[in-house]
Amino acid sequence: MGLGSGSRQKQRSHYLKVSLDLGETMKKRLFLVGSELCNGCRNCEMWCSWVHTQAFGPNRGLIKVAKDSEGAVDLPIINCDGACPHPMEQGVPLCVEMCPTGTLIYTDSEDAYNKRMELDMKKEIQPLFRLIAPWKWPYPWSEWRGKGES
Amino acid sequence: MAYGWTGRLLRVDLTEKTIVKENLPKEWMRKYIGCRGINDIILYSEAGPDVHAFDPENRLIFGTGPLEGTPVGMGRVSIQTKHPEGHICEGGFGGDWGPELKFAGYDHIVIQGKSVKPVYLYINDDEIELRDATHLWGKDVLETTKAIKEEVGIPDIKVACIGQAGENLVARAKVFNKHHSGGRGCGTVMGDKKLKAIAVMGSGSVKISDPHEYLRAFRAIKDVLDLKDTSDYFVPGWSFMSANLMLEGFNELGWLHAHNAQKGSLENALKGEEYIEKYVVKPKGGFCCPFPACGRRFEVKEGKYAGTSGDEREGGFAYAASVVGLRSWDVLLKIRDLCDRHGLDEFMIFYTIGWAMECYERGILTGTDTEGLDLVFGNEDVLVPLVEKIIKREGFGDLLAKGAFEAAKTVGKGSERYVLAIKGQELEVMPQRGVYQFALSLAVSENGPDHTRWYPPYPPNPNTIPSNMELPFDPFMAFQTRNVENKGSLVKWLYDSRAVLESLPTCVFVVRGILGIDMDPWLRIFNAATGLNFTSEEFIKVGERIVNLERAYNVREGFRRKDDVCPRRMMEEPIADRHIPPLGENLDLMLDDYYTLRDWDLETAIPAEAKLKELDLDFVNNDLVALRE
């Protein structure tokens, strides 16, 4: 699980100390950095089931997206140690590759912390970051050129 | 078949209270694939011309397809029945319900008969029963969902249900799966059958023939839609705003149906950005949708409607607001919430109220008819009370609950001239005088105006079209908006290709860029999932077969070329404020083109014998022989 708001300095230093003790090879993990960004699409749930059973079905992977009846809450519940059996062709596990909003990230704890901070700051200046994480969307848009226009 | 399809169909008779599991004919899987295609053949075979929409013999069919339950299926469900006007009534929703039906082990559910008391259908893998729903009758969509969850003790059960609008037989009522909704009119038939809900829980899975090829094929599709790397101009905007993206563009181009389509634009019209800034709180997505925020959760934080919150899956309703001259997001979102909770179709609401407003301004309806409501365009105070009246069918609301087309028949006095409907069904927001391919597409649609059957109608980035790709139309001519060149071939392609995509199923809103004109990525993922070896020709032929079968269904019901029309206003009146001329004879020119390419008779629009035989629809041809004379 991620750091939540992570705004308190004490919490941060405690967390970083623990993560640094893990060593280089263990550093990267699955983080849920922005639970409010989850749109409930279940891409992570379905692709995790594919990784484990080569088929698509509920309750077969290590992630399940919890939803309420109203539609106000979507939250991936993760039961994963980060050691995905599927080869990470894109450098990240399939659940992260397929996540459209950037809710799930695969990184080390320090980067996860910084990303959460970045999200909170950018939300203030650009309301679209209520819908997608900054690391999934190049901002400012005006500086970006798609491949079709090159 | 072991892969893709479950191969099982559930037949539920509400009169006899019987539930039968049937095998899905393998021939159908090859000929119609699934979802919309197989729904069509079931409806064609079982609900003929002697059946009326509200007869017990009418069928209500829920269909999924071979790719449903896998990510590319996007949770799309096709719901189909017979429209009260006689033609096919079809629509669909996304969300978690369809995949759950597949996980429970069924491809299709066919509902027939009519119950005396309200019931709901409970499916938990092989445990299926009809349960009493008297205590749920009168509850809205979200209340029903919660009540069923509590009753069965499964918080994760997926519920498709109708709201009070469906119960009260309000025209164009939809079926809802939480905030996902679809099937304009199917909710009305569901209400007539006294079927409140279908609750589904499944523990199975969808097996893939070649899982690794499936992943590669999925990545190829996802790459086109990748936000950072897409070649499609609309993908970035659609990702956050969906249809609201074009709200201001439509206004500038004069493409809005403002004031019941008397005008093309509106001063101080709604702006998509304002919606994102002030109201949107979190993204919402359909099942395995690759877009981050195709849907959004909104909250109204201040003003008269503070506290209103809900989800929306389609921005189209914001365009429809201009029909009644609505300029306030607060009121619009309140209406959206009312529609979502009570199971209404927001297009029907706005176009019907728009028609009533024009009739009021022209003196056809008076203050006595409207029970004192001052129905002038732009009067925002009357809208919410009026929608509430329509849901309950109280007083003046009872008239409007029939929809504009039927209401005009009741009112008479020339009010029919101001109805914006095709085949008895109110328009959606697609402009017709401004964009000729939209006019043709809507006119020839077999289920009334429905943009999802030919969406998206814009060309891919020219740089991404391979030079060796053979297209049935010239993309540069076909996508020009106001000439008739190449429109028949474009619309034929859109209909055929989207028919096969909706039968896989997948969501037509992801058919972006090159995916809209190149079927190979879809064929590749279909073959990988099912283990079949369809060729490109076979694949697109399925689409053509589906369109011809649907046309034959309507022909059998008496629909002919005369019914493939646009509303009178679009044909005769210009958009004065933008100097856009009416459609006039252009529609006829495009229809000639379209029918000729389809090999349909120019006078009657009946498919030719040779075409039906070429598509292995000999049994359909036998039904049409007598009708050709």
PDB file of C-alpha atoms in Angstrom, chain B residues 344-551:
ATOM      1  CA  LEU B 344     -35.183   7.812 -17.917  1.00  0.00           C
ATOM      2  CA  ASP B 345     -33.561   8.594 -21.224  1.00  0.00           C
ATOM      3  CA  GLU B 346     -32.226  12.149 -21.100  1.00  0.00           C
ATOM      4  CA  PHE B 347     -32.474  12.637 -24.875  1.00  0.00           C
ATOM      5  CA  MET B 348     -36.154  11.786 -24.839  1.00  0.00           C
ATOM      6  CA  ILE B 349     -36.641  14.194 -21.936  1.00  0.00           C
ATOM      7  CA  PHE B 350     -34.950  17.159 -23.605  1.00  0.00           C
ATOM      8  CA  TYR B 351     -36.365  16.665 -27.093  1.00  0.00           C
ATOM      9  CA  THR B 352     -39.875  16.124 -25.757  1.00  0.00           C
ATOM     10  CA  ILE B 353     -39.765  19.168 -23.494  1.00  0.00           C
ATOM     11  CA  GLY B 354     -38.194  21.112 -26.382  1.00  0.00           C
ATOM     12  CA  TRP B 355     -41.119  20.152 -28.591  1.00  0.00           C
ATOM     13  CA  ALA B 356     -43.586  21.180 -25.856  1.00  0.00           C
ATOM     14  CA  MET B 357     -41.802  24.527 -25.453  1.00  0.00           C
ATOM     15  CA  GLU B 358     -42.059  25.285 -29.139  1.00  0.00           C
ATOM     16  CA  CYS B 359     -45.742  24.322 -29.140  1.00  0.00           C
ATOM     17  CA  TYR B 360     -46.276  26.594 -26.114  1.00  0.00           C
ATOM     18  CA  GLU B 361     -44.527  29.526 -27.766  1.00  0.00           C
ATOM     19  CA  ARG B 362     -46.567  28.994 -30.934  1.00  0.00           C
ATOM     20  CA  GLY B 363     -49.803  28.858 -28.951  1.00  0.00           C
ATOM     21  CA  ILE B 364     -50.591  25.200 -29.691  1.00  0.00           C
ATOM     22  CA  LEU B 365     -50.241  24.377 -26.018  1.00  0.00           C
ATOM     23  CA  THR B 366     -51.577  26.888 -23.496  1.00  0.00           C
ATOM     24  CA  GLY B 367     -51.066  27.540 -19.812  1.00  0.00           C
ATOM     25  CA  THR B 368     -54.123  25.395 -19.133  1.00  0.00           C
ATOM     26  CA  ASP B 369     -52.510  22.418 -20.905  1.00  0.00           C
ATOM     27  CA  THR B 370     -49.214  22.863 -19.083  1.00  0.00           C
ATOM     28  CA  GLU B 371     -50.876  23.350 -15.684  1.00  0.00           C
ATOM     29  CA  GLY B 372     -49.482  26.835 -15.326  1.00  0.00           C
ATOM     30  CA  LEU B 373     -45.885  25.984 -16.252  1.00  0.00           C
ATOM     31  CA  ASP B 374     -44.401  28.780 -18.323  1.00  0.00           C
ATOM     32  CA  LEU B 375     -42.778  26.624 -20.994  1.00  0.00           C
ATOM     33  CA  VAL B 376     -40.603  29.147 -22.777  1.00  0.00           C
ATOM     34  CA  PHE B 377     -37.136  28.283 -24.031  1.00  0.00           C
ATOM     35  CA  GLY B 378     -34.520  28.972 -21.429  1.00  0.00           C
ATOM     36  CA  ASN B 379     -36.889  28.898 -18.446  1.00  0.00           C
ATOM     37  CA  GLU B 380     -34.810  26.712 -16.172  1.00  0.00           C
ATOM     38  CA  ASP B 381     -37.219  26.741 -13.257  1.00  0.00           C
ATOM     39  CA  VAL B 382     -39.823  24.583 -14.982  1.00  0.00           C
ATOM     40  CA  LEU B 383     -37.503  21.764 -15.980  1.00  0.00           C
ATOM     41  CA  VAL B 384     -36.921  19.838 -12.768  1.00  0.00           C
ATOM     42  CA  PRO B 385     -40.610  19.882 -11.700  1.00  0.00           C
ATOM     43  CA  LEU B 386     -41.589  18.799 -15.206  1.00  0.00           C
ATOM     44  CA  VAL B 387     -39.139  15.881 -15.260  1.00  0.00           C
ATOM     45  CA  GLU B 388     -40.530  14.761 -11.899  1.00  0.00           C
ATOM     46  CA  LYS B 389     -44.051  14.895 -13.352  1.00  0.00           C
ATOM     47  CA  ILE B 390     -42.959  12.833 -16.357  1.00  0.00           C
ATOM     48  CA  ILE B 391     -41.476  10.136 -14.121  1.00  0.00           C
ATOM     49  CA  LYS B 392     -44.693   9.891 -12.129  1.00  0.00           C
ATOM     50  CA  ARG B 393     -46.895  10.472 -15.193  1.00  0.00           C
ATOM     51  CA  GLU B 394     -48.778  13.167 -13.341  1.00  0.00           C
ATOM     52  CA  GLY B 395     -51.004  15.627 -15.194  1.00  0.00           C
ATOM     53  CA  PHE B 396     -49.136  17.299 -18.057  1.00  0.00           C
ATOM     54  CA  GLY B 397     -46.240  14.913 -17.416  1.00  0.00           C
ATOM     55  CA  ASP B 398     -48.435  12.029 -18.535  1.00  0.00           C
ATOM     56  CA  LEU B 399     -48.665  13.534 -22.026  1.00  0.00           C
ATOM     57  CA  LEU B 400     -44.918  14.095 -22.287  1.00  0.00           C
ATOM     58  CA  ALA B 401     -44.153  10.622 -20.923  1.00  0.00           C
ATOM     59  CA  LYS B 402     -45.364   9.255 -24.256  1.00  0.00           C
ATOM     60  CA  GLY B 403     -42.468  10.969 -26.001  1.00  0.00           C
ATOM     61  CA  ALA B 404     -42.737  13.840 -28.491  1.00  0.00           C
ATOM     62  CA  PHE B 405     -43.856  11.659 -31.413  1.00  0.00           C
ATOM     63  CA  GLU B 406     -46.827  10.079 -29.621  1.00  0.00           C
ATOM     64  CA  ALA B 407     -47.676  13.245 -27.699  1.00  0.00           C
ATOM     65  CA  ALA B 408     -47.938  15.194 -30.968  1.00  0.00           C
ATOM     66  CA  LYS B 409     -50.433  12.633 -32.258  1.00  0.00           C
ATOM     67  CA  THR B 410     -52.560  13.266 -29.165  1.00  0.00           C
ATOM     68  CA  VAL B 411     -52.269  17.061 -29.324  1.00  0.00           C
ATOM     69  CA  GLY B 412     -52.636  17.451 -33.097  1.00  0.00           C
ATOM     70  CA  LYS B 413     -53.184  21.055 -34.290  1.00  0.00           C
ATOM     71  CA  GLY B 414     -50.076  20.875 -36.460  1.00  0.00           C
ATOM     72  CA  SER B 415     -47.786  20.137 -33.522  1.00  0.00           C
ATOM     73  CA  GLU B 416     -46.418  17.175 -35.518  1.00  0.00           C
ATOM     74  CA  ARG B 417     -44.462  19.693 -37.586  1.00  0.00           C
ATOM     75  CA  TYR B 418     -42.175  20.451 -34.660  1.00  0.00           C
ATOM     76  CA  VAL B 419     -41.357  16.906 -33.613  1.00  0.00           C
ATOM     77  CA  LEU B 420     -37.695  15.973 -33.989  1.00  0.00           C
ATOM     78  CA  ALA B 421     -37.956  12.212 -34.321  1.00  0.00           C
ATOM     79  CA  ILE B 422     -37.036   9.456 -36.748  1.00  0.00           C
ATOM     80  CA  LYS B 423     -39.017   6.212 -36.824  1.00  0.00           C
ATOM     81  CA  GLY B 424     -41.013   7.481 -33.852  1.00  0.00           C
ATOM     82  CA  GLN B 425     -37.984   7.997 -31.639  1.00  0.00           C
ATOM     83  CA  GLU B 426     -36.610  11.355 -30.539  1.00  0.00           C
ATOM     84  CA  LEU B 427     -33.286  12.471 -31.964  1.00  0.00           C
ATOM     85  CA  GLU B 428     -30.009  12.378 -30.224  1.00  0.00           C
ATOM     86  CA  VAL B 429     -27.781  15.387 -30.542  1.00  0.00           C
ATOM     87  CA  MET B 430     -26.139  14.629 -33.875  1.00  0.00           C
ATOM     88  CA  PRO B 431     -26.433  17.528 -36.340  1.00  0.00           C
ATOM     89  CA  GLN B 432     -27.954  16.709 -39.714  1.00  0.00           C
ATOM     90  CA  ARG B 433     -28.071  19.934 -41.718  1.00  0.00           C
ATOM     91  CA  GLY B 434     -24.477  20.627 -40.784  1.00  0.00           C
ATOM     92  CA  VAL B 435     -23.062  17.140 -41.402  1.00  0.00           C
ATOM     93  CA  TYR B 436     -24.553  15.120 -44.241  1.00  0.00           C
ATOM     94  CA  GLN B 437     -23.067  11.777 -43.261  1.00  0.00           C
ATOM     95  CA  PHE B 438     -24.857  12.090 -39.909  1.00  0.00           C
ATOM     96  CA  ALA B 439     -28.136  12.812 -41.678  1.00  0.00           C
ATOM     97  CA  LEU B 440     -27.823   9.706 -43.843  1.00  0.00           C
ATOM     98  CA  SER B 441     -26.656   7.537 -40.942  1.00  0.00           C
ATOM     99  CA  LEU B 442     -29.565   8.546 -38.735  1.00  0.00           C
ATOM    100  CA  ALA B 443     -32.126   8.224 -41.522  1.00  0.00           C
ATOM    101  CA  VAL B 444     -31.186   4.633 -42.409  1.00  0.00           C
ATOM    102  CA  SER B 445     -30.705   3.445 -38.833  1.00  0.00           C
ATOM    103  CA  GLU B 446     -32.780   0.355 -38.144  1.00  0.00           C
ATOM    104  CA  ASN B 447     -33.479   1.229 -34.516  1.00  0.00           C
ATOM    105  CA  GLY B 448     -34.322   4.902 -34.734  1.00  0.00           C
ATOM    106  CA  PRO B 449     -31.681   7.586 -34.290  1.00  0.00           C
ATOM    107  CA  ASP B 450     -28.692   5.944 -32.645  1.00  0.00           C
ATOM    108  CA  HIS B 451     -25.186   7.324 -33.046  1.00  0.00           C
ATOM    109  CA  THR B 452     -23.462   4.269 -31.572  1.00  0.00           C
ATOM    110  CA  ARG B 453     -24.186   2.278 -34.727  1.00  0.00           C
ATOM    111  CA  TRP B 454     -21.802   4.338 -36.842  1.00  0.00           C
ATOM    112  CA  TYR B 455     -19.523   6.027 -34.339  1.00  0.00           C
ATOM    113  CA  PRO B 456     -16.978   7.628 -34.640  1.00  0.00           C
ATOM    114  CA  PRO B 457     -17.706   9.362 -37.927  1.00  0.00           C
ATOM    115  CA  TYR B 458     -14.511  11.327 -38.347  1.00  0.00           C
ATOM    116  CA  PRO B 459     -11.428  10.283 -40.321  1.00  0.00           C
ATOM    117  CA  PRO B 460      -8.172   9.131 -38.789  1.00  0.00           C
ATOM    118  CA  ASN B 461      -5.081  11.283 -39.048  1.00  0.00           C
ATOM    119  CA  PRO B 462      -4.208  11.113 -42.788  1.00  0.00           C
ATOM    120  CA  ASN B 463      -0.567  10.375 -41.924  1.00  0.00           C
ATOM    121  CA  THR B 464      -1.558   7.110 -40.294  1.00  0.00           C
ATOM    122  CA  ILE B 465      -3.502   5.630 -43.223  1.00  0.00           C
ATOM    123  CA  PRO B 466      -1.156   3.147 -44.928  1.00  0.00           C
ATOM    124  CA  SER B 467      -0.787   4.010 -48.602  1.00  0.00           C
ATOM    125  CA  ASN B 468      -1.541   0.434 -49.663  1.00  0.00           C
ATOM    126  CA  MET B 469      -4.788   0.247 -47.695  1.00  0.00           C
ATOM    127  CA  GLU B 470      -7.830  -0.273 -49.887  1.00  0.00           C
ATOM    128  CA  LEU B 471     -10.854   1.588 -48.616  1.00  0.00           C
ATOM    129  CA  PRO B 472     -14.373   1.442 -50.028  1.00  0.00           C
ATOM    130  CA  PHE B 473     -14.504   5.240 -49.903  1.00  0.00           C
ATOM    131  CA  ASP B 474     -12.200   8.156 -50.493  1.00  0.00           C
ATOM    132  CA  PRO B 475     -11.482   9.367 -46.950  1.00  0.00           C
ATOM    133  CA  PHE B 476     -10.839  12.940 -47.996  1.00  0.00           C
ATOM    134  CA  MET B 477     -14.149  13.292 -49.812  1.00  0.00           C
ATOM    135  CA  ALA B 478     -16.227  11.063 -47.570  1.00  0.00           C
ATOM    136  CA  PHE B 479     -15.535  12.969 -44.386  1.00  0.00           C
ATOM    137  CA  GLN B 480     -16.303  16.407 -45.830  1.00  0.00           C
ATOM    138  CA  THR B 481     -19.393  17.500 -44.029  1.00  0.00           C
ATOM    139  CA  ARG B 482     -21.593  19.229 -46.558  1.00  0.00           C
ATOM    140  CA  ASN B 483     -21.461  17.462 -49.865  1.00  0.00           C
ATOM    141  CA  VAL B 484     -23.084  14.197 -50.889  1.00  0.00           C
ATOM    142  CA  GLU B 485     -19.995  12.628 -52.439  1.00  0.00           C
ATOM    143  CA  ASN B 486     -18.918   9.244 -51.071  1.00  0.00           C
ATOM    144  CA  LYS B 487     -21.473   9.394 -48.281  1.00  0.00           C
ATOM    145  CA  GLY B 488     -23.259   6.171 -49.251  1.00  0.00           C
ATOM    146  CA  SER B 489     -20.039   4.164 -49.261  1.00  0.00           C
ATOM    147  CA  LEU B 490     -18.833   5.777 -46.025  1.00  0.00           C
ATOM    148  CA  VAL B 491     -22.068   5.079 -44.166  1.00  0.00           C
ATOM    149  CA  LYS B 492     -22.236   1.507 -45.509  1.00  0.00           C
ATOM    150  CA  TRP B 493     -18.715   0.927 -44.199  1.00  0.00           C
ATOM    151  CA  LEU B 494     -19.499   2.512 -40.832  1.00  0.00           C
ATOM    152  CA  TYR B 495     -22.624   0.391 -40.389  1.00  0.00           C
ATOM    153  CA  ASP B 496     -21.021  -2.896 -41.482  1.00  0.00           C
ATOM    154  CA  SER B 497     -17.862  -2.460 -39.450  1.00  0.00           C
ATOM    155  CA  ARG B 498     -19.624  -1.244 -36.294  1.00  0.00           C
ATOM    156  CA  ALA B 499     -22.156  -4.082 -36.530  1.00  0.00           C
ATOM    157  CA  VAL B 500     -19.361  -6.634 -36.323  1.00  0.00           C
ATOM    158  CA  LEU B 501     -17.557  -4.694 -33.577  1.00  0.00           C
ATOM    159  CA  GLU B 502     -20.732  -4.452 -31.519  1.00  0.00           C
ATOM    160  CA  SER B 503     -21.144  -8.197 -31.899  1.00  0.00           C
ATOM    161  CA  LEU B 504     -17.715  -9.041 -30.469  1.00  0.00           C
ATOM    162  CA  PRO B 505     -18.571  -6.902 -28.470  1.00  0.00           C
ATOM    163  CA  THR B 506     -16.423  -3.879 -27.923  1.00  0.00           C
ATOM    164  CA  CYS B 507     -17.215  -0.262 -27.179  1.00  0.00           C
ATOM    165  CA  VAL B 508     -17.547   1.887 -30.310  1.00  0.00           C
ATOM    166  CA  PHE B 509     -16.126   4.860 -28.411  1.00  0.00           C
ATOM    167  CA  VAL B 510     -12.687   3.238 -28.452  1.00  0.00           C
ATOM    168  CA  VAL B 511     -12.813   2.699 -32.210  1.00  0.00           C
ATOM    169  CA  ARG B 512     -10.559   5.691 -32.694  1.00  0.00           C
ATOM    170  CA  GLY B 513      -8.092   6.700 -35.362  1.00  0.00           C
ATOM    171  CA  ILE B 514      -6.920   3.923 -37.606  1.00  0.00           C
ATOM    172  CA  LEU B 515      -8.987   1.388 -35.628  1.00  0.00           C
ATOM    173  CA  GLY B 516     -12.069   2.892 -37.257  1.00  0.00           C
ATOM    174  CA  ILE B 517     -11.064   2.042 -40.809  1.00  0.00           C
ATOM    175  CA  ASP B 518      -8.709  -0.893 -40.310  1.00  0.00           C
ATOM    176  CA  MET B 519     -10.459  -4.016 -39.055  1.00  0.00           C
ATOM    177  CA  ASP B 520      -7.318  -6.150 -38.806  1.00  0.00           C
ATOM    178  CA  PRO B 521      -6.492  -5.315 -35.159  1.00  0.00           C
ATOM    179  CA  TRP B 522     -10.003  -6.385 -34.195  1.00  0.00           C
ATOM    180  CA  LEU B 523      -9.872  -9.505 -36.328  1.00  0.00           C
ATOM    181  CA  ARG B 524      -6.543 -10.421 -34.770  1.00  0.00           C
ATOM    182  CA  ILE B 525      -7.817 -10.180 -31.210  1.00  0.00           C
ATOM    183  CA  PHE B 526     -11.035 -12.016 -32.121  1.00  0.00           C
ATOM    184  CA  ASN B 527      -9.097 -14.907 -33.642  1.00  0.00           C
ATOM    185  CA  ALA B 528      -6.682 -14.989 -30.701  1.00  0.00           C
ATOM    186  CA  ALA B 529      -9.523 -15.167 -28.198  1.00  0.00           C
ATOM    187  CA  THR B 530     -11.759 -17.661 -29.970  1.00  0.00           C
ATOM    188  CA  GLY B 531      -9.260 -19.839 -31.826  1.00  0.00           C
ATOM    189  CA  LEU B 532     -11.216 -19.342 -35.055  1.00  0.00           C
ATOM    190  CA  ASN B 533      -9.497 -18.337 -38.238  1.00  0.00           C
ATOM    191  CA  PHE B 534     -11.766 -15.741 -39.734  1.00  0.00           C
ATOM    192  CA  THR B 535     -10.468 -13.879 -42.760  1.00  0.00           C
ATOM    193  CA  SER B 536     -10.965 -10.141 -43.199  1.00  0.00           C
ATOM    194  CA  GLU B 537     -13.663 -10.808 -45.806  1.00  0.00           C
ATOM    195  CA  GLU B 538     -15.582 -13.183 -43.539  1.00  0.00           C
ATOM    196  CA  PHE B 539     -15.295 -10.751 -40.670  1.00  0.00           C
ATOM    197  CA  ILE B 540     -16.769  -7.722 -42.441  1.00  0.00           C
ATOM    198  CA  LYS B 541     -19.354  -9.968 -44.102  1.00  0.00           C
ATOM    199  CA  VAL B 542     -20.730 -10.754 -40.649  1.00  0.00           C
ATOM    200  CA  GLY B 543     -21.384  -7.039 -40.241  1.00  0.00           C
ATOM    201  CA  GLU B 544     -23.108  -6.795 -43.602  1.00  0.00           C
ATOM    202  CA  ARG B 545     -25.209  -9.845 -42.742  1.00  0.00           C
ATOM    203  CA  ILE B 546     -26.305  -8.265 -39.459  1.00  0.00           C
ATOM    204  CA  VAL B 547     -27.296  -4.987 -41.122  1.00  0.00           C
ATOM    205  CA  ASN B 548     -29.289  -6.840 -43.805  1.00  0.00           C
ATOM    206  CA  LEU B 549     -30.992  -9.024 -41.222  1.00  0.00           C
ATOM    207  CA  GLU B 550     -32.029  -5.952 -39.254  1.00  0.00           C
ATOM    208  CA  ARG B 551     -33.276  -4.249 -42.409  1.00  0.00           C
TER     209      ARG B 551
END
